PDB file of C-alpha atoms and ligand atoms in Angstrom:
ATOM      1  CA  MET W   1     -44.284  -5.074  24.106  1.00 97.00           C
ATOM      2  CA  ILE W   2     -41.276  -6.492  25.529  1.00 98.00           C
ATOM      3  CA  THR W   3     -38.048  -7.889  23.247  1.00 98.00           C
ATOM      4  CA  ALA W   4     -35.188  -9.846  25.139  1.00 98.00           C
ATOM      5  CA  ARG W   5     -31.836 -10.499  24.305  1.00 98.00           C
ATOM      6  CA  PRO W   6     -29.373 -12.950  25.791  1.00 98.00           C
ATOM      7  CA  VAL W   7     -26.209 -11.654  27.271  1.00 98.00           C
ATOM      8  CA  ALA W   8     -23.177 -14.642  27.685  1.00 98.00           C
ATOM      9  CA  ILE W   9     -21.502 -14.636  30.812  1.00 98.00           C
ATOM     10  CA  LEU W  10     -19.532 -16.965  33.061  1.00 98.00           C
ATOM     11  CA  SER W  11     -18.662 -20.137  30.685  1.00 97.00           C
ATOM     12  CA  ASP W  12     -22.199 -21.128  29.315  1.00 98.00           C
ATOM     13  CA  ASN W  13     -24.860 -19.007  31.791  1.00 98.00           C
ATOM     14  CA  TYR W  14     -27.038 -16.156  30.206  1.00 98.00           C
ATOM     15  CA  ALA W  15     -28.121 -12.760  31.284  1.00 98.00           C
ATOM     16  CA  TRP W  16     -31.674 -11.660  29.710  1.00 99.00           C
ATOM     17  CA  LEU W  17     -31.287  -7.890  29.256  1.00 98.00           C
ATOM     18  CA  LEU W  18     -35.153  -6.907  28.263  1.00 98.00           C
ATOM     19  CA  ARG W  19     -36.399  -3.801  27.402  1.00 98.00           C
ATOM     20  CA  ASP W  20     -40.520  -2.518  27.133  1.00 98.00           C
ATOM     21  CA  ASP W  21     -40.168  -0.379  23.796  1.00 96.00           C
ATOM     22  CA  ALA W  22     -43.248   1.884  25.143  1.00 95.00           C
ATOM     23  CA  SER W  23     -41.358   3.142  27.738  1.00 96.00           C
ATOM     24  CA  GLY W  24     -37.851   2.211  27.288  1.00 97.00           C
ATOM     25  CA  ALA W  25     -37.331   0.706  30.408  1.00 98.00           C
ATOM     26  CA  THR W  26     -35.157  -1.925  31.049  1.00 98.00           C
ATOM     27  CA  ALA W  27     -34.520  -4.882  32.791  1.00 98.00           C
ATOM     28  CA  ILE W  28     -31.494  -7.349  33.467  1.00 98.00           C
ATOM     29  CA  VAL W  29     -32.187 -11.407  34.586  1.00 99.00           C
ATOM     30  CA  ASP W  30     -29.666 -13.299  36.483  1.00 99.00           C
ATOM     31  CA  PRO W  31     -26.381 -10.752  36.496  1.00 98.00           C
ATOM     32  CA  ALA W  32     -24.298 -12.973  37.743  1.00 98.00           C
ATOM     33  CA  GLU W  33     -21.145 -10.728  35.915  1.00 98.00           C
ATOM     34  CA  VAL W  34     -20.727  -7.776  36.130  1.00 98.00           C
ATOM     35  CA  ALA W  35     -18.673  -6.677  32.947  1.00 98.00           C
ATOM     36  CA  PRO W  36     -20.005  -8.059  30.327  1.00 98.00           C
ATOM     37  CA  ILE W  37     -23.718  -7.035  31.467  1.00 98.00           C
ATOM     38  CA  ALA W  38     -22.944  -3.485  32.149  1.00 98.00           C
ATOM     39  CA  ALA W  39     -21.404  -3.221  28.892  1.00 98.00           C
ATOM     40  CA  ALA W  40     -24.402  -4.521  27.484  1.00 98.00           C
ATOM     41  CA  ILE W  41     -26.538  -2.389  28.906  1.00 98.00           C
ATOM     42  CA  ASP W  42     -24.508   0.767  28.291  1.00 98.00           C
ATOM     43  CA  ALA W  43     -24.811  -0.142  24.979  1.00 97.00           C
ATOM     44  CA  ALA W  44     -28.360   0.159  25.046  1.00 96.00           C
ATOM     45  CA  GLY W  45     -28.346   3.346  26.524  1.00 96.00           C
ATOM     46  CA  GLY W  46     -27.229   2.646  30.099  1.00 97.00           C
ATOM     47  CA  ARG W  47     -31.135   2.117  31.508  1.00 97.00           C
ATOM     48  CA  LEU W  48     -31.693   0.054  33.784  1.00 98.00           C
ATOM     49  CA  ASP W  49     -35.057   0.213  35.784  1.00 98.00           C
ATOM     50  CA  LEU W  50     -34.961  -3.470  37.054  1.00 98.00           C
ATOM     51  CA  ILE W  51     -32.996  -6.849  38.437  1.00 99.00           C
ATOM     52  CA  LEU W  52     -35.015 -10.377  38.349  1.00 99.00           C
ATOM     53  CA  LEU W  53     -33.430 -13.101  40.226  1.00 99.00           C
ATOM     54  CA  THR W  54     -35.027 -16.526  38.789  1.00 99.00           C
ATOM     55  CA  HIS W  55     -32.945 -18.566  41.534  1.00 98.00           C
ATOM     56  CA  HIS W  56     -30.408 -18.208  44.556  1.00 98.00           C
ATOM     57  CA  HIS W  57     -27.337 -20.051  42.509  1.00 98.00           C
ATOM     58  CA  ALA W  58     -24.235 -17.950  42.564  1.00 98.00           C
ATOM     59  CA  ASP W  59     -24.439 -18.407  38.619  1.00 98.00           C
ATOM     60  CA  HIS W  60     -27.275 -16.252  38.935  1.00 98.00           C
ATOM     61  CA  ILE W  61     -27.350 -13.297  41.235  1.00 98.00           C
ATOM     62  CA  ALA W  62     -23.451 -13.216  41.728  1.00 98.00           C
ATOM     63  CA  GLY W  63     -23.347  -9.892  40.162  1.00 98.00           C
ATOM     64  CA  ALA W  64     -26.317  -8.292  41.285  1.00 98.00           C
ATOM     65  CA  GLU W  65     -25.622  -6.240  44.019  1.00 98.00           C
ATOM     66  CA  ALA W  66     -23.261  -4.265  42.077  1.00 98.00           C
ATOM     67  CA  ILE W  67     -24.897  -4.010  38.937  1.00 98.00           C
ATOM     68  CA  ARG W  68     -27.671  -2.689  41.064  1.00 98.00           C
ATOM     69  CA  ALA W  69     -25.284  -0.446  42.849  1.00 98.00           C
ATOM     70  CA  ARG W  70     -24.009   0.993  39.619  1.00 98.00           C
ATOM     71  CA  TYR W  71     -27.114   1.640  38.502  1.00 98.00           C
ATOM     72  CA  GLY W  72     -29.483   1.904  40.993  1.00 96.00           C
ATOM     73  CA  ALA W  73     -32.411  -0.393  40.087  1.00 98.00           C
ATOM     74  CA  ARG W  74     -35.069  -2.309  41.645  1.00 98.00           C
ATOM     75  CA  MET W  75     -34.633  -5.831  42.690  1.00 98.00           C
ATOM     76  CA  VAL W  76     -37.190  -8.679  42.569  1.00 99.00           C
ATOM     77  CA  GLY W  77     -36.587 -11.986  43.492  1.00 99.00           C
ATOM     78  CA  ALA W  78     -38.455 -14.470  45.391  1.00 98.00           C
ATOM     79  CA  ALA W  79     -40.016 -14.291  49.071  1.00 98.00           C
ATOM     80  CA  ALA W  80     -39.707 -18.048  49.470  1.00 98.00           C
ATOM     81  CA  ASP W  81     -35.887 -17.476  49.161  1.00 98.00           C
ATOM     82  CA  VAL W  82     -35.066 -13.865  50.367  1.00 98.00           C
ATOM     83  CA  ALA W  83     -32.972 -15.671  53.160  1.00 98.00           C
ATOM     84  CA  ARG W  84     -30.261 -17.202  50.304  1.00 98.00           C
ATOM     85  CA  LEU W  85     -30.968 -13.895  47.637  1.00 98.00           C
ATOM     86  CA  PRO W  86     -29.093 -10.265  47.816  1.00 98.00           C
ATOM     87  CA  PRO W  87     -31.233  -8.129  49.783  1.00 98.00           C
ATOM     88  CA  LEU W  88     -34.848  -7.675  47.405  1.00 98.00           C
ATOM     89  CA  ASP W  89     -37.166  -4.381  47.008  1.00 98.00           C
ATOM     90  CA  GLN W  90     -39.971  -6.683  45.769  1.00 98.00           C
ATOM     91  CA  ALA W  91     -40.512  -9.944  47.572  1.00 98.00           C
ATOM     92  CA  VAL W  92     -42.992 -11.711  45.012  1.00 98.00           C
ATOM     93  CA  ALA W  93     -44.382 -15.258  44.763  1.00 98.00           C
ATOM     94  CA  GLU W  94     -46.890 -16.775  43.057  1.00 98.00           C
ATOM     95  CA  GLY W  95     -49.051 -14.741  40.693  1.00 98.00           C
ATOM     96  CA  ASP W  96     -47.682 -11.414  41.638  1.00 98.00           C
ATOM     97  CA  THR W  97     -47.509  -9.146  39.214  1.00 98.00           C
ATOM     98  CA  VAL W  98     -43.806  -7.105  38.310  1.00 98.00           C
ATOM     99  CA  MET W  99     -44.002  -4.114  36.185  1.00 98.00           C
ATOM    100  CA  LEU W 100     -41.704  -3.045  34.126  1.00 98.00           C
ATOM    101  CA  GLY W 101     -42.274  -0.398  32.565  1.00 97.00           C
ATOM    102  CA  SER W 102     -45.745  -0.207  30.640  1.00 96.00           C
ATOM    103  CA  ALA W 103     -45.659  -4.524  30.845  1.00 98.00           C
ATOM    104  CA  ALA W 104     -46.860  -6.115  33.764  1.00 98.00           C
ATOM    105  CA  ALA W 105     -44.994  -9.830  34.145  1.00 98.00           C
ATOM    106  CA  ARG W 106     -46.781 -12.900  35.911  1.00 98.00           C
ATOM    107  CA  VAL W 107     -44.235 -14.469  38.660  1.00 99.00           C
ATOM    108  CA  ILE W 108     -44.807 -18.503  38.686  1.00 99.00           C
ATOM    109  CA  ASP W 109     -43.677 -20.638  40.898  1.00 98.00           C
ATOM    110  CA  THR W 110     -41.707 -23.405  39.845  1.00 98.00           C
ATOM    111  CA  PRO W 111     -39.797 -25.033  42.883  1.00 98.00           C
ATOM    112  CA  GLY W 112     -37.676 -28.346  41.662  1.00 98.00           C
ATOM    113  CA  HIS W 113     -34.071 -27.231  40.929  1.00 98.00           C
ATOM    114  CA  THR W 114     -34.183 -25.421  44.007  1.00 98.00           C
ATOM    115  CA  ARG W 115     -37.049 -24.459  46.554  1.00 98.00           C
ATOM    116  CA  GLY W 116     -37.535 -20.778  46.052  1.00 98.00           C
ATOM    117  CA  HIS W 117     -37.031 -20.868  41.665  1.00 98.00           C
ATOM    118  CA  ILE W 118     -39.657 -18.619  40.053  1.00 99.00           C
ATOM    119  CA  SER W 119     -40.322 -17.879  36.470  1.00 99.00           C
ATOM    120  CA  TYR W 120     -41.435 -14.192  35.523  1.00 99.00           C
ATOM    121  CA  PHE W 121     -43.433 -14.106  32.419  1.00 99.00           C
ATOM    122  CA  PHE W 122     -44.445 -11.071  29.952  1.00 98.00           C
ATOM    123  CA  PRO W 123     -47.521 -11.687  27.838  1.00 98.00           C
ATOM    124  CA  ASP W 124     -46.678  -8.372  26.092  1.00 98.00           C
ATOM    125  CA  GLY W 125     -44.180 -10.267  23.816  1.00 98.00           C
ATOM    126  CA  ASP W 126     -44.217 -13.712  24.827  1.00 98.00           C
ATOM    127  CA  VAL W 127     -41.125 -13.250  26.913  1.00 99.00           C
ATOM    128  CA  LEU W 128     -40.553 -16.259  29.527  1.00 99.00           C
ATOM    129  CA  LEU W 129     -37.785 -16.003  31.883  1.00 99.00           C
ATOM    130  CA  CYS W 130     -37.447 -19.687  33.793  1.00 99.00           C
ATOM    131  CA  GLY W 131     -33.746 -20.015  34.635  1.00 98.00           C
ATOM    132  CA  ASP W 132     -32.958 -23.314  35.348  1.00 98.00           C
ATOM    133  CA  THR W 133     -36.087 -25.019  35.220  1.00 98.00           C
ATOM    134  CA  LEU W 134     -36.800 -25.578  31.358  1.00 98.00           C
ATOM    135  CA  PHE W 135     -34.007 -25.472  29.282  1.00 99.00           C
ATOM    136  CA  SER W 136     -34.182 -25.943  25.457  1.00 99.00           C
ATOM    137  CA  LEU W 137     -34.505 -29.741  25.330  1.00 98.00           C
ATOM    138  CA  GLY W 138     -34.028 -30.320  28.919  1.00 98.00           C
ATOM    139  CA  CYS W 139     -34.608 -29.023  32.570  1.00 98.00           C
ATOM    140  CA  GLY W 140     -32.681 -28.266  34.974  1.00 98.00           C
ATOM    141  CA  ARG W 141     -31.232 -30.638  37.782  1.00 98.00           C
ATOM    142  CA  LEU W 142     -33.584 -31.630  40.938  1.00 98.00           C
ATOM    143  CA  LEU W 143     -31.094 -30.048  43.763  1.00 98.00           C
ATOM    144  CA  GLU W 144     -33.653 -29.532  46.350  1.00 98.00           C
ATOM    145  CA  GLY W 145     -37.245 -30.583  45.129  1.00 96.00           C
ATOM    146  CA  THR W 146     -38.556 -33.745  43.969  1.00 98.00           C
ATOM    147  CA  PRO W 147     -39.948 -35.614  40.629  1.00 98.00           C
ATOM    148  CA  ALA W 148     -43.315 -34.676  41.284  1.00 98.00           C
ATOM    149  CA  GLU W 149     -42.381 -30.616  41.920  1.00 98.00           C
ATOM    150  CA  MET W 150     -40.281 -30.277  39.092  1.00 98.00           C
ATOM    151  CA  PHE W 151     -42.710 -32.240  36.815  1.00 98.00           C
ATOM    152  CA  ALA W 152     -45.818 -30.432  37.852  1.00 98.00           C
ATOM    153  CA  SER W 153     -43.587 -26.791  37.487  1.00 98.00           C
ATOM    154  CA  LEU W 154     -42.849 -27.827  33.678  1.00 98.00           C
ATOM    155  CA  HIS W 155     -46.296 -28.271  32.751  1.00 98.00           C
ATOM    156  CA  LYS W 156     -47.481 -24.666  34.902  1.00 98.00           C
ATOM    157  CA  LEU W 157     -44.721 -23.201  31.911  1.00 98.00           C
ATOM    158  CA  ALA W 158     -45.839 -25.886  28.703  1.00 98.00           C
ATOM    159  CA  VAL W 159     -49.765 -24.671  28.680  1.00 98.00           C
ATOM    160  CA  LEU W 160     -48.000 -20.600  27.919  1.00 98.00           C
ATOM    161  CA  PRO W 161     -48.959 -19.602  24.565  1.00 98.00           C
ATOM    162  CA  GLY W 162     -47.195 -22.009  21.824  1.00 98.00           C
ATOM    163  CA  ASP W 163     -45.342 -18.555  20.917  1.00 98.00           C
ATOM    164  CA  THR W 164     -44.084 -18.079  24.244  1.00 99.00           C
ATOM    165  CA  LEU W 165     -39.965 -17.452  24.191  1.00 99.00           C
ATOM    166  CA  ILE W 166     -37.964 -19.613  26.156  1.00 99.00           C
ATOM    167  CA  CYS W 167     -35.343 -17.591  27.570  1.00 99.00           C
ATOM    168  CA  CYS W 168     -33.664 -20.069  29.866  1.00 98.00           C
ATOM    169  CA  GLY W 169     -30.155 -19.626  32.406  1.00 98.00           C
ATOM    170  CA  HIS W 170     -27.718 -21.557  30.295  1.00 98.00           C
ATOM    171  CA  GLU W 171     -27.095 -22.861  26.890  1.00 98.00           C
ATOM    172  CA  TYR W 172     -27.233 -26.287  26.853  1.00 98.00           C
ATOM    173  CA  THR W 173     -29.023 -26.732  24.128  1.00 98.00           C
ATOM    174  CA  GLU W 174     -26.194 -28.659  22.043  1.00 98.00           C
ATOM    175  CA  SER W 175     -25.568 -31.480  25.240  1.00 98.00           C
ATOM    176  CA  ASN W 176     -29.305 -31.675  26.038  1.00 98.00           C
ATOM    177  CA  ALA W 177     -29.880 -32.383  21.916  1.00 98.00           C
ATOM    178  CA  ARG W 178     -27.259 -35.533  22.548  1.00 98.00           C
ATOM    179  CA  PHE W 179     -29.217 -37.023  25.236  1.00 98.00           C
ATOM    180  CA  ALA W 180     -32.792 -36.091  24.241  1.00 98.00           C
ATOM    181  CA  VAL W 181     -31.899 -38.146  20.648  1.00 98.00           C
ATOM    182  CA  HIS W 182     -30.748 -40.808  22.787  1.00 98.00           C
ATOM    183  CA  ALA W 183     -33.888 -40.962  24.756  1.00 98.00           C
ATOM    184  CA  ASP W 184     -36.349 -40.491  21.917  1.00 98.00           C
ATOM    185  CA  PRO W 185     -34.528 -41.367  18.663  1.00 98.00           C
ATOM    186  CA  THR W 186     -37.870 -41.730  16.162  1.00 98.00           C
ATOM    187  CA  ASN W 187     -38.966 -38.156  16.710  1.00 98.00           C
ATOM    188  CA  PRO W 188     -38.963 -36.506  13.401  1.00 98.00           C
ATOM    189  CA  ALA W 189     -38.874 -32.790  15.267  1.00 98.00           C
ATOM    190  CA  LEU W 190     -36.390 -34.100  17.468  1.00 98.00           C
ATOM    191  CA  ALA W 191     -34.452 -35.382  14.886  1.00 98.00           C
ATOM    192  CA  GLU W 192     -34.977 -31.543  12.631  1.00 98.00           C
ATOM    193  CA  PHE W 193     -34.224 -29.388  16.121  1.00 98.00           C
ATOM    194  CA  ALA W 194     -31.327 -31.155  16.992  1.00 98.00           C
ATOM    195  CA  ALA W 195     -29.499 -30.859  13.530  1.00 98.00           C
ATOM    196  CA  ARG W 196     -30.590 -27.220  13.367  1.00 98.00           C
ATOM    197  CA  VAL W 197     -28.831 -26.756  17.447  1.00 98.00           C
ATOM    198  CA  ARG W 198     -25.896 -28.186  16.072  1.00 98.00           C
ATOM    199  CA  ALA W 199     -25.748 -25.843  12.721  1.00 98.00           C
ATOM    200  CA  THR W 200     -26.139 -22.829  15.271  1.00 98.00           C
ATOM    201  CA  ARG W 201     -23.774 -23.575  17.603  1.00 98.00           C
ATOM    202  CA  ALA W 202     -21.206 -24.548  14.920  1.00 98.00           C
ATOM    203  CA  ALA W 203     -21.515 -20.363  13.619  1.00 98.00           C
ATOM    204  CA  GLY W 204     -20.671 -19.047  17.247  1.00 97.00           C
ATOM    205  CA  ARG W 205     -25.106 -18.648  18.299  1.00 98.00           C
ATOM    206  CA  PRO W 206     -26.937 -18.357  20.332  1.00 98.00           C
ATOM    207  CA  THR W 207     -29.598 -21.468  20.360  1.00 98.00           C
ATOM    208  CA  LEU W 208     -32.244 -19.057  22.599  1.00 98.00           C
ATOM    209  CA  PRO W 209     -34.628 -18.377  22.988  1.00 98.00           C
ATOM    210  CA  SER W 210     -36.408 -21.058  21.914  1.00 98.00           C
ATOM    211  CA  ARG W 211     -40.260 -21.126  21.291  1.00 98.00           C
ATOM    212  CA  LEU W 212     -42.281 -22.911  23.820  1.00 99.00           C
ATOM    213  CA  ALA W 213     -43.822 -25.226  20.556  1.00 98.00           C
ATOM    214  CA  GLU W 214     -40.963 -26.819  19.244  1.00 98.00           C
ATOM    215  CA  GLU W 215     -40.223 -27.421  22.944  1.00 98.00           C
ATOM    216  CA  LEU W 216     -43.752 -29.075  23.611  1.00 98.00           C
ATOM    217  CA  GLU W 217     -42.671 -31.335  19.905  1.00 98.00           C
ATOM    218  CA  ALA W 218     -39.455 -32.220  20.816  1.00 98.00           C
ATOM    219  CA  ASN W 219     -38.006 -31.431  24.907  1.00 98.00           C
ATOM    220  CA  PRO W 220     -38.288 -34.943  26.568  1.00 98.00           C
ATOM    221  CA  PHE W 221     -38.909 -33.824  29.645  1.00 98.00           C
ATOM    222  CA  LEU W 222     -42.075 -31.965  28.572  1.00 98.00           C
ATOM    223  CA  ARG W 223     -43.220 -35.025  27.098  1.00 98.00           C
ATOM    224  CA  ALA W 224     -42.747 -37.121  29.722  1.00 98.00           C
ATOM    225  CA  PRO W 225     -46.519 -39.020  30.267  1.00 97.00           C
ATOM    226  CA  ASP W 226     -46.525 -38.720  34.308  1.00 98.00           C
ATOM    227  CA  VAL W 227     -44.387 -38.460  37.301  1.00 98.00           C
ATOM    228  CA  ALA W 228     -42.869 -41.917  36.801  1.00 98.00           C
ATOM    229  CA  GLY W 229     -41.698 -41.630  33.540  1.00 98.00           C
ATOM    230  CA  PHE W 230     -40.060 -37.744  34.134  1.00 98.00           C
ATOM    231  CA  ALA W 231     -38.417 -39.305  37.373  1.00 98.00           C
ATOM    232  CA  ASP W 232     -36.961 -41.871  35.520  1.00 98.00           C
ATOM    233  CA  LEU W 233     -36.161 -40.001  32.119  1.00 98.00           C
ATOM    234  CA  ARG W 234     -34.304 -37.405  34.522  1.00 98.00           C
ATOM    235  CA  ALA W 235     -32.317 -39.872  36.401  1.00 98.00           C
ATOM    236  CA  ARG W 236     -30.568 -41.437  33.192  1.00 98.00           C
ATOM    237  CA  LYS W 237     -29.721 -37.798  32.156  1.00 98.00           C
ATOM    238  CA  ASP W 238     -27.673 -37.404  35.065  1.00 97.00           C
ATOM    239  CA  ARG W 239     -26.063 -41.052  34.678  1.00 96.00           C
ATOM    240  CA  PHE W 240     -25.740 -39.995  30.867  1.00 95.00           C
TER     241      PHE W 240
HETATM  242 ZN1   ZN F   1     -29.043 -22.788  38.995  1.00 71.79          ZN
HETATM  243 FE1   FE F   2     -27.523 -21.806  36.898  1.00 71.79          FE
END
């Protein structure tokens, strides 16, 4: 089974340290900074088998080559974006499998934030690494994709099991909650979620991972009924 732990890096990013408990194999997702990630890997035993990249932005890949040089891990990223990623050992696309020890991740193409954005889902542990596609109570900005593309990407993630752990790339949840409550002021599940998020951040703890089932009840971007509704919501959030 895969367990996932956030490693806080930069100002508000998370890299994710994954471990397959059957084999002890370890992965890091989106290692954009070396020192805190090396410290987390070393504290977990100093083993690194795999580097998983979700998309090409510097706040997700900046430390990847240095981490690979230090630990000798295999680097995996989107075939669609090889020109903008560090040299990959495995270039992947929709439906491909990536092994971490004895656990298999399925690759899900999730364009919208960027053209080549991918997500990784480990059914054994219900762990979803979704980068800047789905955030807790929010979603990524449409920097290279259309509303229709992002809407479709979010709905590929929305059909995963309800217990899926949302391991995304940023601690944006508290500010996302402010917009979400503004957009959907009468949703009791959202009000309760937002109160919990404020308490968690006040205590200095990460709000992630969240569970997909609670996002489906509270996240307005997952609850938008159609592409037009989603596009309107995304545009309002950009101005909020
Ligand atoms: Zn990004
Ligand atoms: Fe980012």
